[in-house]
Amino acid sequence: MAPPPSPLAFIPFVSVENMMRLVHHFGIETVLHELTDAIEADYLRWSLFEKAPRLASHSQEGVIELMPTSDGEAYAFKYVNGHPSNTAKGLQTVAAFGLLARVDTGYPLLLTEMTLLTALRTAATSAMVARRLAPKDARVMAMIGNGAQAEFQAIAMKAIVGIEEVRLYDIDPEATRKAARNLQGCGIRVVSCDTSQDAIEGAQIITTCTADKAYATILSDNMVGSGIHINAIGGDCPGKTELHRDILDRAATFVEFEPQTRIEGEIQQMDPAYPVTEFWKVLSGEAEGRTDVRQITLFDSVGFAIEDFSALRYLVGKLEGTQFFQQLDIIADPDDPRDLFGMLQRAA
Ligand SMILES: NC(=O)c1ccc[n+]([C@@H]2O[C@H](COP(=O)([O-])OP(=O)(O)OC[C@H]3O[C@@H](n4cnc5c(N)ncnc54)[C@H](O)[C@@H]3O)[C@@H](O)[C@H]2O)c1
């Protein structure tokens, strides 16, 4: 019989079940608040991070992406897909898992599901940006696209930005019914709408979160009045956008990491000289955020590796003293580090 694995072989693993238990244990609003602050703290350390556009493997149906980054002490990567046609097959559009490791030894520190964690970190990132760029009195948000991410976005905007009403629209009324049902009792007034025009009525924030592998026009120019903050998160791949380019001509546009957003974001429609501001500069005071109440601000979100790094490090901290993980023996750890083969042989 094989000897038991050494203690060094074990890495904490957070399953989907444990992630759900953890979020309920601490409360989703607390988790979103803390995640927002964790991401903001890392955005303020921007220059320390290794940064590159994510590695994307495109197919006709979708994309599979690897998102690595490191701050010199910890290294993280996320595996994530984006397949808009998946829901018709009973599968999720976006599914993910990720890993955090020590830089000094290269040994992993954490392996975790990241489908839920991505929805949480995307909502936290949207809220982090909106609390700086949205009009100060923003109380109403239109939520166009009522799929997997939608409720997370609404709750984060309520908890962190103070949104009191969310106006839902989706081309599939069943998705809107689902989101409205799920948001009952969350402390947000929910209005289900039959058209996107109806959904944006009276909204100071418009979140677009649709999934279609196309240059879609979820918002046309005439739909966006002055003073609006647009949180555009669905267009995140070459050939996949949500906004008519005329909106971009009128907006002040903020991005995560410019070289990646030029490839994947709404701004892929624009001339390479189209001006954008990396959002970390607003946080650090190097660039201005909203400068005028009448300005249209656009967060052209595609999702960047540092947000996942922050989420993974936050999760490691939250696991301390809890039972919300299992130990998996991921690392082969022979007594003599060079005797890997001997370890295999002795297990016969
Ligand atoms: N920016 C980021 O960091 C980030 C993170 C996660 C997901 N995303 C992207 O957000 C999008 C939504 O993700 P999801 O997991 O909620 O997907 P989902 O498939 O669960 O939901 C998408 C919803 O959009 C609706 N929709 C499609 N076309 C529409 C249209 N023209 N008008 C209104 N509604 C429309 C669909 O009916 C569906 O309900 C995806 O494109 C995904 O890649 C971005």
mmCIF file of N, CA, C and O in Angstrom, residues 236-274:
data_model
loop_
_atom_site.group_PDB
_atom_site.id
_atom_site.type_symbol
_atom_site.label_atom_id
_atom_site.label_comp_id
_atom_site.label_asym_id
_atom_site.label_seq_id
_atom_site.Cartn_x
_atom_site.Cartn_y
_atom_site.Cartn_z
ATOM 1 N N ASP A 236 -16.371 41.693 -24.308
ATOM 2 C CA ASP A 236 -15.074 41.380 -23.693
ATOM 3 C C ASP A 236 -14.235 40.457 -24.560
ATOM 4 O O ASP A 236 -13.421 39.697 -24.055
ATOM 5 N N CYS A 237 -14.430 40.559 -25.852
ATOM 6 C CA CYS A 237 -13.744 39.648 -26.778
ATOM 7 C C CYS A 237 -13.671 40.297 -28.165
ATOM 8 O O CYS A 237 -14.570 41.068 -28.509
ATOM 9 N N PRO A 238 -12.647 39.981 -28.959
ATOM 10 C CA PRO A 238 -12.663 40.504 -30.325
ATOM 11 C C PRO A 238 -13.965 40.101 -31.023
ATOM 12 O O PRO A 238 -14.405 38.963 -30.907
ATOM 13 N N GLY A 239 -14.586 41.048 -31.715
ATOM 14 C CA GLY A 239 -15.837 40.750 -32.428
ATOM 15 C C GLY A 239 -17.048 40.700 -31.522
ATOM 16 O O GLY A 239 -18.112 40.246 -31.942
ATOM 17 N N LYS A 240 -16.936 41.176 -30.277
ATOM 18 C CA LYS A 240 -18.055 41.087 -29.313
ATOM 19 C C LYS A 240 -18.150 42.414 -28.566
ATOM 20 O O LYS A 240 -17.392 42.676 -27.642
ATOM 21 N N THR A 241 -19.078 43.268 -29.006
ATOM 22 C CA THR A 241 -19.252 44.582 -28.371
ATOM 23 C C THR A 241 -20.743 44.839 -28.125
ATOM 24 O O THR A 241 -21.601 44.134 -28.653
ATOM 25 N N GLU A 242 -21.018 45.870 -27.338
ATOM 26 C CA GLU A 242 -22.413 46.146 -26.943
ATOM 27 C C GLU A 242 -22.886 47.558 -27.278
ATOM 28 O O GLU A 242 -24.083 47.808 -27.297
ATOM 29 N N LEU A 243 -21.943 48.480 -27.467
ATOM 30 C CA LEU A 243 -22.332 49.888 -27.603
ATOM 31 C C LEU A 243 -22.094 50.395 -29.017
ATOM 32 O O LEU A 243 -21.076 50.052 -29.638
ATOM 33 N N HIS A 244 -23.010 51.263 -29.482
ATOM 34 C CA HIS A 244 -22.762 51.929 -30.762
ATOM 35 C C HIS A 244 -21.574 52.875 -30.592
ATOM 36 O O HIS A 244 -21.456 53.550 -29.571
ATOM 37 N N ARG A 245 -20.721 52.927 -31.594
ATOM 38 C CA ARG A 245 -19.491 53.708 -31.444
ATOM 39 C C ARG A 245 -19.743 55.205 -31.241
ATOM 40 O O ARG A 245 -18.912 55.895 -30.667
ATOM 41 N N ASP A 246 -20.889 55.685 -31.676
ATOM 42 C CA ASP A 246 -21.194 57.118 -31.465
ATOM 43 C C ASP A 246 -21.251 57.454 -29.980
ATOM 44 O O ASP A 246 -20.963 58.588 -29.584
ATOM 45 N N ILE A 247 -21.616 56.485 -29.139
ATOM 46 C CA ILE A 247 -21.626 56.732 -27.682
ATOM 47 C C ILE A 247 -20.195 56.971 -27.215
ATOM 48 O O ILE A 247 -19.931 57.863 -26.407
ATOM 49 N N LEU A 248 -19.281 56.175 -27.760
ATOM 50 C CA LEU A 248 -17.873 56.314 -27.341
ATOM 51 C C LEU A 248 -17.316 57.676 -27.742
ATOM 52 O O LEU A 248 -16.469 58.242 -27.039
ATOM 53 N N ASP A 249 -17.817 58.202 -28.858
ATOM 54 C CA ASP A 249 -17.364 59.527 -29.293
ATOM 55 C C ASP A 249 -17.757 60.607 -28.298
ATOM 56 O O ASP A 249 -17.102 61.647 -28.209
ATOM 57 N N ARG A 250 -18.849 60.365 -27.546
ATOM 58 C CA ARG A 250 -19.323 61.384 -26.586
ATOM 59 C C ARG A 250 -18.837 61.131 -25.169
ATOM 60 O O ARG A 250 -19.015 61.975 -24.300
ATOM 61 N N ALA A 251 -18.272 59.935 -24.914
ATOM 62 C CA ALA A 251 -17.993 59.536 -23.529
ATOM 63 C C ALA A 251 -16.538 59.755 -23.136
ATOM 64 O O ALA A 251 -15.639 59.780 -23.976
ATOM 65 N N ALA A 252 -16.331 59.894 -21.819
ATOM 66 C CA ALA A 252 -14.982 59.764 -21.251
ATOM 67 C C ALA A 252 -14.849 58.293 -20.871
ATOM 68 O O ALA A 252 -15.627 57.780 -20.060
ATOM 69 N N THR A 253 -13.863 57.621 -21.473
ATOM 70 C CA THR A 253 -13.802 56.162 -21.354
ATOM 71 C C THR A 253 -12.662 55.723 -20.443
ATOM 72 O O THR A 253 -11.520 56.169 -20.597
ATOM 73 N N PHE A 254 -13.013 54.851 -19.513
ATOM 74 C CA PHE A 254 -12.063 54.334 -18.521
ATOM 75 C C PHE A 254 -11.935 52.827 -18.733
ATOM 76 O O PHE A 254 -12.932 52.141 -18.993
ATOM 77 N N VAL A 255 -10.705 52.347 -18.625
ATOM 78 C CA VAL A 255 -10.440 50.933 -18.896
ATOM 79 C C VAL A 255 -9.615 50.339 -17.757
ATOM 80 O O VAL A 255 -9.111 51.065 -16.896
ATOM 81 N N GLU A 256 -9.486 49.014 -17.789
ATOM 82 C CA GLU A 256 -8.639 48.338 -16.806
ATOM 83 C C GLU A 256 -7.188 48.439 -17.284
ATOM 84 O O GLU A 256 -6.443 49.294 -16.851
ATOM 85 N N PHE A 257 -6.793 47.598 -18.212
ATOM 86 C CA PHE A 257 -5.422 47.574 -18.740
ATOM 87 C C PHE A 257 -5.518 47.839 -20.243
ATOM 88 O O PHE A 257 -6.036 47.001 -20.991
ATOM 89 N N GLU A 258 -5.056 49.016 -20.646
ATOM 90 C CA GLU A 258 -5.333 49.480 -22.016
ATOM 91 C C GLU A 258 -4.958 48.476 -23.108
ATOM 92 O O GLU A 258 -5.759 48.244 -24.024
ATOM 93 N N PRO A 259 -3.744 47.846 -23.059
ATOM 94 C CA PRO A 259 -3.396 46.952 -24.175
ATOM 95 C C PRO A 259 -4.391 45.788 -24.350
ATOM 96 O O PRO A 259 -4.644 45.353 -25.472
ATOM 97 N N GLN A 260 -4.968 45.313 -23.246
ATOM 98 C CA GLN A 260 -5.962 44.230 -23.366
ATOM 99 C C GLN A 260 -7.308 44.773 -23.861
ATOM 100 O O GLN A 260 -7.961 44.162 -24.698
ATOM 101 N N THR A 261 -7.694 45.936 -23.365
ATOM 102 C CA THR A 261 -9.006 46.487 -23.743
ATOM 103 C C THR A 261 -9.018 46.915 -25.217
ATOM 104 O O THR A 261 -10.051 46.831 -25.877
ATOM 105 N N ARG A 262 -7.862 47.360 -25.731
ATOM 106 C CA ARG A 262 -7.816 47.720 -27.163
ATOM 107 C C ARG A 262 -8.191 46.516 -28.037
ATOM 108 O O ARG A 262 -8.778 46.656 -29.102
ATOM 109 N N ILE A 263 -7.855 45.310 -27.551
ATOM 110 C CA ILE A 263 -8.142 44.086 -28.311
ATOM 111 C C ILE A 263 -9.583 43.622 -28.076
ATOM 112 O O ILE A 263 -10.269 43.185 -28.991
ATOM 113 N N GLU A 264 -10.051 43.756 -26.817
ATOM 114 C CA GLU A 264 -11.271 43.053 -26.419
ATOM 115 C C GLU A 264 -12.477 43.941 -26.114
ATOM 116 O O GLU A 264 -13.606 43.456 -26.087
ATOM 117 N N GLY A 265 -12.235 45.206 -25.826
ATOM 118 C CA GLY A 265 -13.308 46.039 -25.278
ATOM 119 C C GLY A 265 -14.139 46.737 -26.345
ATOM 120 O O GLY A 265 -13.986 46.499 -27.549
ATOM 121 N N GLU A 266 -15.021 47.612 -25.879
ATOM 122 C CA GLU A 266 -15.823 48.427 -26.800
ATOM 123 C C GLU A 266 -14.924 49.233 -27.717
ATOM 124 O O GLU A 266 -15.246 49.489 -28.873
ATOM 125 N N ILE A 267 -13.748 49.619 -27.194
ATOM 126 C CA ILE A 267 -12.860 50.500 -27.963
ATOM 127 C C ILE A 267 -12.178 49.782 -29.125
ATOM 128 O O ILE A 267 -11.479 50.417 -29.907
ATOM 129 N N GLN A 268 -12.394 48.473 -29.277
ATOM 130 C CA GLN A 268 -11.870 47.800 -30.474
ATOM 131 C C GLN A 268 -12.509 48.385 -31.737
ATOM 132 O O GLN A 268 -11.985 48.234 -32.836
ATOM 133 N N GLN A 269 -13.667 49.065 -31.559
ATOM 134 C CA GLN A 269 -14.349 49.694 -32.698
ATOM 135 C C GLN A 269 -13.696 51.012 -33.098
ATOM 136 O O GLN A 269 -14.021 51.569 -34.142
ATOM 137 N N MET A 270 -12.833 51.539 -32.207
ATOM 138 C CA MET A 270 -12.350 52.902 -32.393
ATOM 139 C C MET A 270 -10.932 52.919 -32.975
ATOM 140 O O MET A 270 -10.208 51.932 -32.933
ATOM 141 N N ASP A 271 -10.559 54.098 -33.444
ATOM 142 C CA ASP A 271 -9.203 54.340 -33.906
ATOM 143 C C ASP A 271 -8.228 54.080 -32.736
ATOM 144 O O ASP A 271 -8.562 54.384 -31.592
ATOM 145 N N PRO A 272 -7.026 53.529 -33.000
ATOM 146 C CA PRO A 272 -6.080 53.277 -31.907
ATOM 147 C C PRO A 272 -5.717 54.529 -31.101
ATOM 148 O O PRO A 272 -5.260 54.419 -29.964
ATOM 149 N N ALA A 273 -5.956 55.706 -31.675
ATOM 150 C CA ALA A 273 -5.630 56.947 -30.949
ATOM 151 C C ALA A 273 -6.791 57.404 -30.053
ATOM 152 O O ALA A 273 -6.652 58.397 -29.326
ATOM 153 N N TYR A 274 -7.912 56.704 -30.100
ATOM 154 C CA TYR A 274 -9.056 57.085 -29.253
ATOM 155 C C TYR A 274 -8.597 57.145 -27.785
ATOM 156 O O TYR A 274 -8.026 56.173 -27.280
#
